[in-house]
Backbone as JSON, one array per atom type, in Angstrom:
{
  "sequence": "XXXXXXXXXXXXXXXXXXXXXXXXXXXXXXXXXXXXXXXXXXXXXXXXXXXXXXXXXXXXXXXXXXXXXXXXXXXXXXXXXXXXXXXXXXXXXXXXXXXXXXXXXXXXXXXXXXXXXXXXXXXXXXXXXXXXXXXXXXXXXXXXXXXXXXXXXXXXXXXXXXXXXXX",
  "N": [[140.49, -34.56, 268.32], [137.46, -36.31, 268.4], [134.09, -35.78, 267.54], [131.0, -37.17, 268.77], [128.2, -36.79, 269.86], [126.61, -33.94, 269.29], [125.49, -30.74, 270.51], [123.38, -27.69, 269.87], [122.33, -24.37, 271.28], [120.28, -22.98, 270.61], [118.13, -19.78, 269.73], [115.84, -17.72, 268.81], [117.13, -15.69, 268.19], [119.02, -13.38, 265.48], [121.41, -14.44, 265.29], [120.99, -17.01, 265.7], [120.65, -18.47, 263.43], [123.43, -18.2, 262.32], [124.5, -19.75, 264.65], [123.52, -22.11, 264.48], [124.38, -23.03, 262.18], [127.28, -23.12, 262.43], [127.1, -25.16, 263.97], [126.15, -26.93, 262.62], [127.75, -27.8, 260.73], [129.89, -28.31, 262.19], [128.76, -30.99, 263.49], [128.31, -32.34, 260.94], [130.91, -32.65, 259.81], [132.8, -34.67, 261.88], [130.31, -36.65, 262.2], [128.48, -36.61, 263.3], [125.39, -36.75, 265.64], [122.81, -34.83, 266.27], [121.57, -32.1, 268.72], [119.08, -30.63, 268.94], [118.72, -27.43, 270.78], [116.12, -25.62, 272.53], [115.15, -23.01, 274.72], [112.9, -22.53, 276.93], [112.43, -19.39, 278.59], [110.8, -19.47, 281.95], [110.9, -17.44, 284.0], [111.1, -14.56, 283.04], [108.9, -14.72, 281.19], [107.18, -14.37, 283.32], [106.97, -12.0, 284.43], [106.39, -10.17, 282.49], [104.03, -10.92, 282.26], [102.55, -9.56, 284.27], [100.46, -7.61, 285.49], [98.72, -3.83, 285.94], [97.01, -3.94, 287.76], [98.43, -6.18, 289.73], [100.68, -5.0, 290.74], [101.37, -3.62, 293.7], [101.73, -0.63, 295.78], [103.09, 0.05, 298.5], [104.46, 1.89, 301.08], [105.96, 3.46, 299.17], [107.22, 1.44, 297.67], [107.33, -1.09, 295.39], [106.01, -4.06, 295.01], [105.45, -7.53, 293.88], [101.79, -9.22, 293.64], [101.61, -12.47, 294.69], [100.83, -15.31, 292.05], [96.69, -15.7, 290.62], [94.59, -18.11, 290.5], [93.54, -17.78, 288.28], [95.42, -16.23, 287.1], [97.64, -18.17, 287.24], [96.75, -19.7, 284.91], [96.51, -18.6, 282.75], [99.62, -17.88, 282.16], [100.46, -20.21, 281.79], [98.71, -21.11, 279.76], [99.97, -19.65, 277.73], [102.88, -20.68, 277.93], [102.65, -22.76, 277.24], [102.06, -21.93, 274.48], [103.86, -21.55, 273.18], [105.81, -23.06, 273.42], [105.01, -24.61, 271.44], [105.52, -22.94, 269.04], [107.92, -22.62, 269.1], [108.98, -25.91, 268.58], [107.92, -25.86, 266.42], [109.33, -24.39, 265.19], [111.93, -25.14, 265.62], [111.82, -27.02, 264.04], [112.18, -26.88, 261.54], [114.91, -26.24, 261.4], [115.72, -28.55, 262.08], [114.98, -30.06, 259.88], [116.74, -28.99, 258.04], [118.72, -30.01, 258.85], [118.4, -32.76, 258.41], [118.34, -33.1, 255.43], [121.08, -32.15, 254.97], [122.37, -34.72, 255.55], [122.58, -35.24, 258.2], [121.94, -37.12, 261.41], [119.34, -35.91, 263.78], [117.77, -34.26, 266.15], [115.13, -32.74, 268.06], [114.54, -30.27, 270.89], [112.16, -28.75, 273.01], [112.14, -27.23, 275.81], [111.54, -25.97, 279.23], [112.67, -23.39, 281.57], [115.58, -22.07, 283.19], [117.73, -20.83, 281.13], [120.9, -21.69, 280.93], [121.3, -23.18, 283.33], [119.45, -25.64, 281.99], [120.56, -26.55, 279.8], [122.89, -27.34, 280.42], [122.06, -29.28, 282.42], [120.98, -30.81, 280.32], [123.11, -31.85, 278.49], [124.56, -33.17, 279.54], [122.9, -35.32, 280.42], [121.96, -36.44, 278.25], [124.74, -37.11, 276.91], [126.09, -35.45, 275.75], [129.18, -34.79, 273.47], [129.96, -32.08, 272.61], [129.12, -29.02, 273.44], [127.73, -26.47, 271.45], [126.99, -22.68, 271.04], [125.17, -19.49, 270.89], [126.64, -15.84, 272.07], [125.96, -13.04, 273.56], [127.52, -10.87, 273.37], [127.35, -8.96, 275.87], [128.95, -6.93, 277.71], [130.31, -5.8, 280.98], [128.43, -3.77, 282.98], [126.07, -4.78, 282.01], [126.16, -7.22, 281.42], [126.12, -8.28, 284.09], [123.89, -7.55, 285.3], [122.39, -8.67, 283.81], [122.67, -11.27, 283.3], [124.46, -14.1, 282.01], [123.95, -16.22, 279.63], [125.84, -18.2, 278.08], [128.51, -17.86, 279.71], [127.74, -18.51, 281.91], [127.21, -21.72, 281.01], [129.78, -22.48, 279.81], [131.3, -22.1, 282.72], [129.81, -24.26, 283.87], [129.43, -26.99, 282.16], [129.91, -29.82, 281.27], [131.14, -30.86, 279.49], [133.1, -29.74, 276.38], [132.58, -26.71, 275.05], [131.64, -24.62, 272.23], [131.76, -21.1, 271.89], [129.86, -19.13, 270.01], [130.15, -15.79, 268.64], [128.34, -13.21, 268.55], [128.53, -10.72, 266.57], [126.4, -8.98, 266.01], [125.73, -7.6, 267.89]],
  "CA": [[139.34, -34.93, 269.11], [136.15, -36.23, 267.65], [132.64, -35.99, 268.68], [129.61, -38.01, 268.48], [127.18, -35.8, 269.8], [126.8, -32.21, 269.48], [124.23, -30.14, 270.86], [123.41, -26.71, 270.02], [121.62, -24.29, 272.18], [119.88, -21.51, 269.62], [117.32, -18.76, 269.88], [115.18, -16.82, 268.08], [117.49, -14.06, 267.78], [119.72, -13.18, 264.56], [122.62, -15.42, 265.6], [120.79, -18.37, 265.95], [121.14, -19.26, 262.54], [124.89, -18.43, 262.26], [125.48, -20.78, 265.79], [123.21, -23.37, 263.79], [125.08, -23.6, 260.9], [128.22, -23.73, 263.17], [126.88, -26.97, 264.83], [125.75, -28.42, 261.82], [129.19, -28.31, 259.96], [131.01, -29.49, 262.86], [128.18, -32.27, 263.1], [129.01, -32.99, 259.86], [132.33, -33.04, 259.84], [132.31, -35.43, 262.6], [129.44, -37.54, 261.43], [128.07, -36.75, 264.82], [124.7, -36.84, 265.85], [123.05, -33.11, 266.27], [120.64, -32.14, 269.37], [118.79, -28.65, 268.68], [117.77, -27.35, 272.05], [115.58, -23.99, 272.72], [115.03, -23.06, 276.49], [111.7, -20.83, 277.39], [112.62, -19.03, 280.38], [109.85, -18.89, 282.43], [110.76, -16.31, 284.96], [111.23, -13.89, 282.43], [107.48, -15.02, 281.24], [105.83, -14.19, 284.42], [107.44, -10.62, 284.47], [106.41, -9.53, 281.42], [102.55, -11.44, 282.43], [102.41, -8.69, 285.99], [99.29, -6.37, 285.28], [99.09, -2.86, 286.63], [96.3, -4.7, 289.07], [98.85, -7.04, 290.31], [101.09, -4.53, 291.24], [100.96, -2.73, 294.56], [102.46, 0.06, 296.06], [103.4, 0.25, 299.89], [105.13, 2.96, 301.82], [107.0, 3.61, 298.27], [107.7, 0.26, 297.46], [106.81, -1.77, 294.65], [106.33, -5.63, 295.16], [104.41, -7.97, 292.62], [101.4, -9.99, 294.44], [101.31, -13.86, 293.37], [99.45, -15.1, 290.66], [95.47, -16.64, 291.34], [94.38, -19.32, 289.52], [93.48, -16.97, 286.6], [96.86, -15.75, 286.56], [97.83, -19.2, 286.63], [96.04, -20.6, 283.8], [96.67, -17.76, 281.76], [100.84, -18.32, 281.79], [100.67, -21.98, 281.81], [98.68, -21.57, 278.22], [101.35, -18.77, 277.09], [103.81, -21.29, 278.19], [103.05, -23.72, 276.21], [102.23, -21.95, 273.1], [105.43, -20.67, 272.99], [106.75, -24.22, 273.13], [104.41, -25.13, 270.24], [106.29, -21.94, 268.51], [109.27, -22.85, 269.21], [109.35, -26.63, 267.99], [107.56, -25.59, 265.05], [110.81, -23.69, 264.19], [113.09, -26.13, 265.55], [111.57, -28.33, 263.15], [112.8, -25.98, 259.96], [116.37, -26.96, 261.53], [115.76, -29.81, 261.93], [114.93, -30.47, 258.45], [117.83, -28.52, 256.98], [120.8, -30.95, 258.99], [118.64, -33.89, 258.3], [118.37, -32.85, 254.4], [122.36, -32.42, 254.57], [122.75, -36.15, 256.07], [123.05, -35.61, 259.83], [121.01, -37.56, 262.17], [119.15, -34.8, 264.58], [116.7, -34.61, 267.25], [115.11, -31.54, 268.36], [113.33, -30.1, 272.07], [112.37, -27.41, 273.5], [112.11, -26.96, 277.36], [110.92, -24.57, 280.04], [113.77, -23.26, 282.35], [116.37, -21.33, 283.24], [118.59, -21.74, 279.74], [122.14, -22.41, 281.28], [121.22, -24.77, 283.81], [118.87, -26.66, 281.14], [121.6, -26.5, 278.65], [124.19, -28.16, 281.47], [121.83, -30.9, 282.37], [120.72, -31.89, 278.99], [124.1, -32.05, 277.83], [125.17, -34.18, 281.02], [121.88, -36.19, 280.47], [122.32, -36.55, 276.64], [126.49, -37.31, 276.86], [126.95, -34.59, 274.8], [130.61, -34.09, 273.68], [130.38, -30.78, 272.49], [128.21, -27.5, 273.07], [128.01, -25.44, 270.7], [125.61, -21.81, 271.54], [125.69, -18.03, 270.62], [127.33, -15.14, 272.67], [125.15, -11.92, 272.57], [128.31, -9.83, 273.94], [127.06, -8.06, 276.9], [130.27, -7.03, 279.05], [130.61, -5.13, 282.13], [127.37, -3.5, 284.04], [124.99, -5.77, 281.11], [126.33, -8.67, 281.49], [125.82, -8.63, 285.47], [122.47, -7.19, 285.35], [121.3, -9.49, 282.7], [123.46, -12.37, 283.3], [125.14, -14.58, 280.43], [123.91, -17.91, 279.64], [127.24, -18.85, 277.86], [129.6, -18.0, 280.8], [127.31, -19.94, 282.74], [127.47, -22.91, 280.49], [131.1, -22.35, 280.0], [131.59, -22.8, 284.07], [128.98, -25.22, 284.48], [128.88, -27.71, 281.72], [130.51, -31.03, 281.94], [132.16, -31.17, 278.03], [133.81, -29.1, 275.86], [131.82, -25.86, 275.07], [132.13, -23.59, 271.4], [130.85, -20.07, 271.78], [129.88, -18.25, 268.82], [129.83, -14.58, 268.87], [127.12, -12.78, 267.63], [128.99, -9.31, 266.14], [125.28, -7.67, 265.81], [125.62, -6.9, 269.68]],
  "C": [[138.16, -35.13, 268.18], [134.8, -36.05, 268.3], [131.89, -36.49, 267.93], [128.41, -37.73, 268.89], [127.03, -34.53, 270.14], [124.9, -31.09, 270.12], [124.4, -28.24, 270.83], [122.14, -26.24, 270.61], [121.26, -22.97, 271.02], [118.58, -20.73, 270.57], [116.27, -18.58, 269.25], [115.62, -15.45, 267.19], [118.43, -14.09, 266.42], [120.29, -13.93, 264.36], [122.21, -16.79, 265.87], [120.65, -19.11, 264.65], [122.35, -19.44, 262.14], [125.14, -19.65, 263.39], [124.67, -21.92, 265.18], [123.81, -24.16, 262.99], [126.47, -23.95, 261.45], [128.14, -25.33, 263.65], [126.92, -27.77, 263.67], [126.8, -28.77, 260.87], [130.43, -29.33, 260.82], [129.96, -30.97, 262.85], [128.68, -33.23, 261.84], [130.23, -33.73, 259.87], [133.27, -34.61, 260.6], [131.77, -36.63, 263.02], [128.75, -37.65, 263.02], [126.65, -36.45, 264.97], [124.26, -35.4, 266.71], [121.87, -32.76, 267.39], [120.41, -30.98, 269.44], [117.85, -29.0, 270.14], [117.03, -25.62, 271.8], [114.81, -24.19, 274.41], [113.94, -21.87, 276.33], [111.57, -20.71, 278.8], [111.56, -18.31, 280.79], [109.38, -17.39, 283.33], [110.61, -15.2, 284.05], [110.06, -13.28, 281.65], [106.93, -13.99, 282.26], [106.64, -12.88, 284.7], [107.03, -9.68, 283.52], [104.36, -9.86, 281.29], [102.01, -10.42, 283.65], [101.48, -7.83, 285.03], [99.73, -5.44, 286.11], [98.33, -3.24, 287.79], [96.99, -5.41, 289.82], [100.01, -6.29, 290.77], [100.68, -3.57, 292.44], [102.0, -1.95, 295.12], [102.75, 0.28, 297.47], [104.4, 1.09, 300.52], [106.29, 3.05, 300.5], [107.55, 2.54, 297.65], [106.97, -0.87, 296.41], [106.77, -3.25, 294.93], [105.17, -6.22, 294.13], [103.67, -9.1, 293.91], [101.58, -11.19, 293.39], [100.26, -14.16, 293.03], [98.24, -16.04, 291.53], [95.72, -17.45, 290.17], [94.22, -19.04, 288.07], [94.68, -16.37, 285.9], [97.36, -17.23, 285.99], [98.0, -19.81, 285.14], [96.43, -19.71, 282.99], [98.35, -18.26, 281.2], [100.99, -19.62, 281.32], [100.06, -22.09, 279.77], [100.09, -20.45, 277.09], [102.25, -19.37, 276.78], [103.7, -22.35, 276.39], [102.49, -23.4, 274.44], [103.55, -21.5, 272.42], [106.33, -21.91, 272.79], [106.49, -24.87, 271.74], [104.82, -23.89, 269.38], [107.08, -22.05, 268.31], [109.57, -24.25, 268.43], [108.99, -26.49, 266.34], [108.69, -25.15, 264.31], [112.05, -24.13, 264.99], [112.73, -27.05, 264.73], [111.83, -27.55, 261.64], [114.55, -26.41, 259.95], [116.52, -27.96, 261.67], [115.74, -30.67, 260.73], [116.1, -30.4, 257.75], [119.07, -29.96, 257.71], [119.82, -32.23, 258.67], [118.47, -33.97, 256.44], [120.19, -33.12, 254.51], [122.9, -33.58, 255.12], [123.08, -36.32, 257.45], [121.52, -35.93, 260.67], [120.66, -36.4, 263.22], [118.27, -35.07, 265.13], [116.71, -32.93, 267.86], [114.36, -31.45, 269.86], [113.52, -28.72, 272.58], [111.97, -27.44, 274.52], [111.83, -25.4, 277.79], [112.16, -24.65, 280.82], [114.72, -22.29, 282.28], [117.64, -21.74, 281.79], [119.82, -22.37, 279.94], [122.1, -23.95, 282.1], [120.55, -26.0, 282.84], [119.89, -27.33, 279.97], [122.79, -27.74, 279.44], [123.2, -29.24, 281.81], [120.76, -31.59, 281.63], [121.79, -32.49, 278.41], [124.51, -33.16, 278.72], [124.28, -35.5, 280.93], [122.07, -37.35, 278.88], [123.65, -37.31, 276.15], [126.8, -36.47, 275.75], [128.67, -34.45, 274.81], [130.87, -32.78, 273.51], [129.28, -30.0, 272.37], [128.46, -26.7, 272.17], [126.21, -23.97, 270.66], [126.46, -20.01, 271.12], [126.37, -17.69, 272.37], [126.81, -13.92, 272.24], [126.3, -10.38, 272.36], [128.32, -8.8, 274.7], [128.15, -7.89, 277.65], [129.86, -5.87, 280.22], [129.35, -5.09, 282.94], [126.0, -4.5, 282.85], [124.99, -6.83, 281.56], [125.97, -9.04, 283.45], [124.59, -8.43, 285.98], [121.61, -7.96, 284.48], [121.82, -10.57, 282.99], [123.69, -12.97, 281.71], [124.97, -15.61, 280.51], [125.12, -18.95, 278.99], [128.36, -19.02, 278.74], [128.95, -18.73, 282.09], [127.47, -21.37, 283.08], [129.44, -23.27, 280.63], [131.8, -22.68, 281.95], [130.86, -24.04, 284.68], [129.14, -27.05, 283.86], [130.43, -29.18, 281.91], [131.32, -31.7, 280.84], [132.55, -30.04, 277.51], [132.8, -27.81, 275.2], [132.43, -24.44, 273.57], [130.97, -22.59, 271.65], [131.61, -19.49, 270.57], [129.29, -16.68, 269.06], [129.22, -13.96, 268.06], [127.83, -10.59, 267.36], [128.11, -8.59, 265.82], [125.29, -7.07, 266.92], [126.16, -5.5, 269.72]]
}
């Protein structure tokens, strides 16, 4: 089987330069054309943005109120410095596969990471995913969910997970 465009889905975390260098050999190999993605999941954002003001307490019960306009504005610039963070250092990988001769293209998106991952790849014609694996199993993995076994049921080509053995 060959492929002609590969898309990897990296991080920030440890393993996102091992599943880089994965992509960019099979790219190579290949002579396939290399699409670095990074996903900033918002929800995850606006959980970690909740003040102790924006929490309230009712007959024992915690609920978060929604955001005002100041909340707003506040995430929305978070958001996007985090994207201007992020390409900044998709653009270090980007350099290195187009230094070793592979054509590449980099982006970074807001979103949930599996679904973004499944319809960029679908959008893109990716033939092959290639994305870490942090190794969360049992009560982790259901409480945190897994953006690879996501991808892995969702995506619409052929899918390499790389396992990240720091987990």
């Amino acid at each position: 089987m060959s492929y002609n465009r590969v898309l990897v889905a990296i991080d920030t975390s440890f393993s996102g330069g091992v599943v880089f260098e994965q992509a960019l050999e099979t790219a190579q190999f290949h002579k396939a054309k290399l699409y670095l993605l990074h996903c900033v999941e918002t929800s995850m954002q606006r959980s970690s943005l909740l003040t102790a003001s924006q929490t309230r307490t009712t007959k024992g019960a915690n609920y978060f109120t929604p955001y005002d306009d100041a909340d707003l504005q506040f995430a929305q610039q978070k958001w996007e410095t985090q994207i201007e963070q992020a390409n900044e250092w998709l653009l270090q990988y980007y350099q290195q596969a187009t230094q070793r001769g592979v054509l590449a293209t980099c982006e970074s998106v807001f979103g949930a990471p599996g679904y973004q991952i499944c319809t960029l790849a679908n959008e893109w014609q990716i033939d092959l995913i290639v994305m870490g694996r942090k190794g969360h199993s049992g009560l982790a993995e259901l409480f945190i969910g897994s953006v690879s076994n996501y991808v892995l049921h969702h995506a619409h080509c052929s899918v390499l997970v790389v396992q990240d053995n720091k987990a």
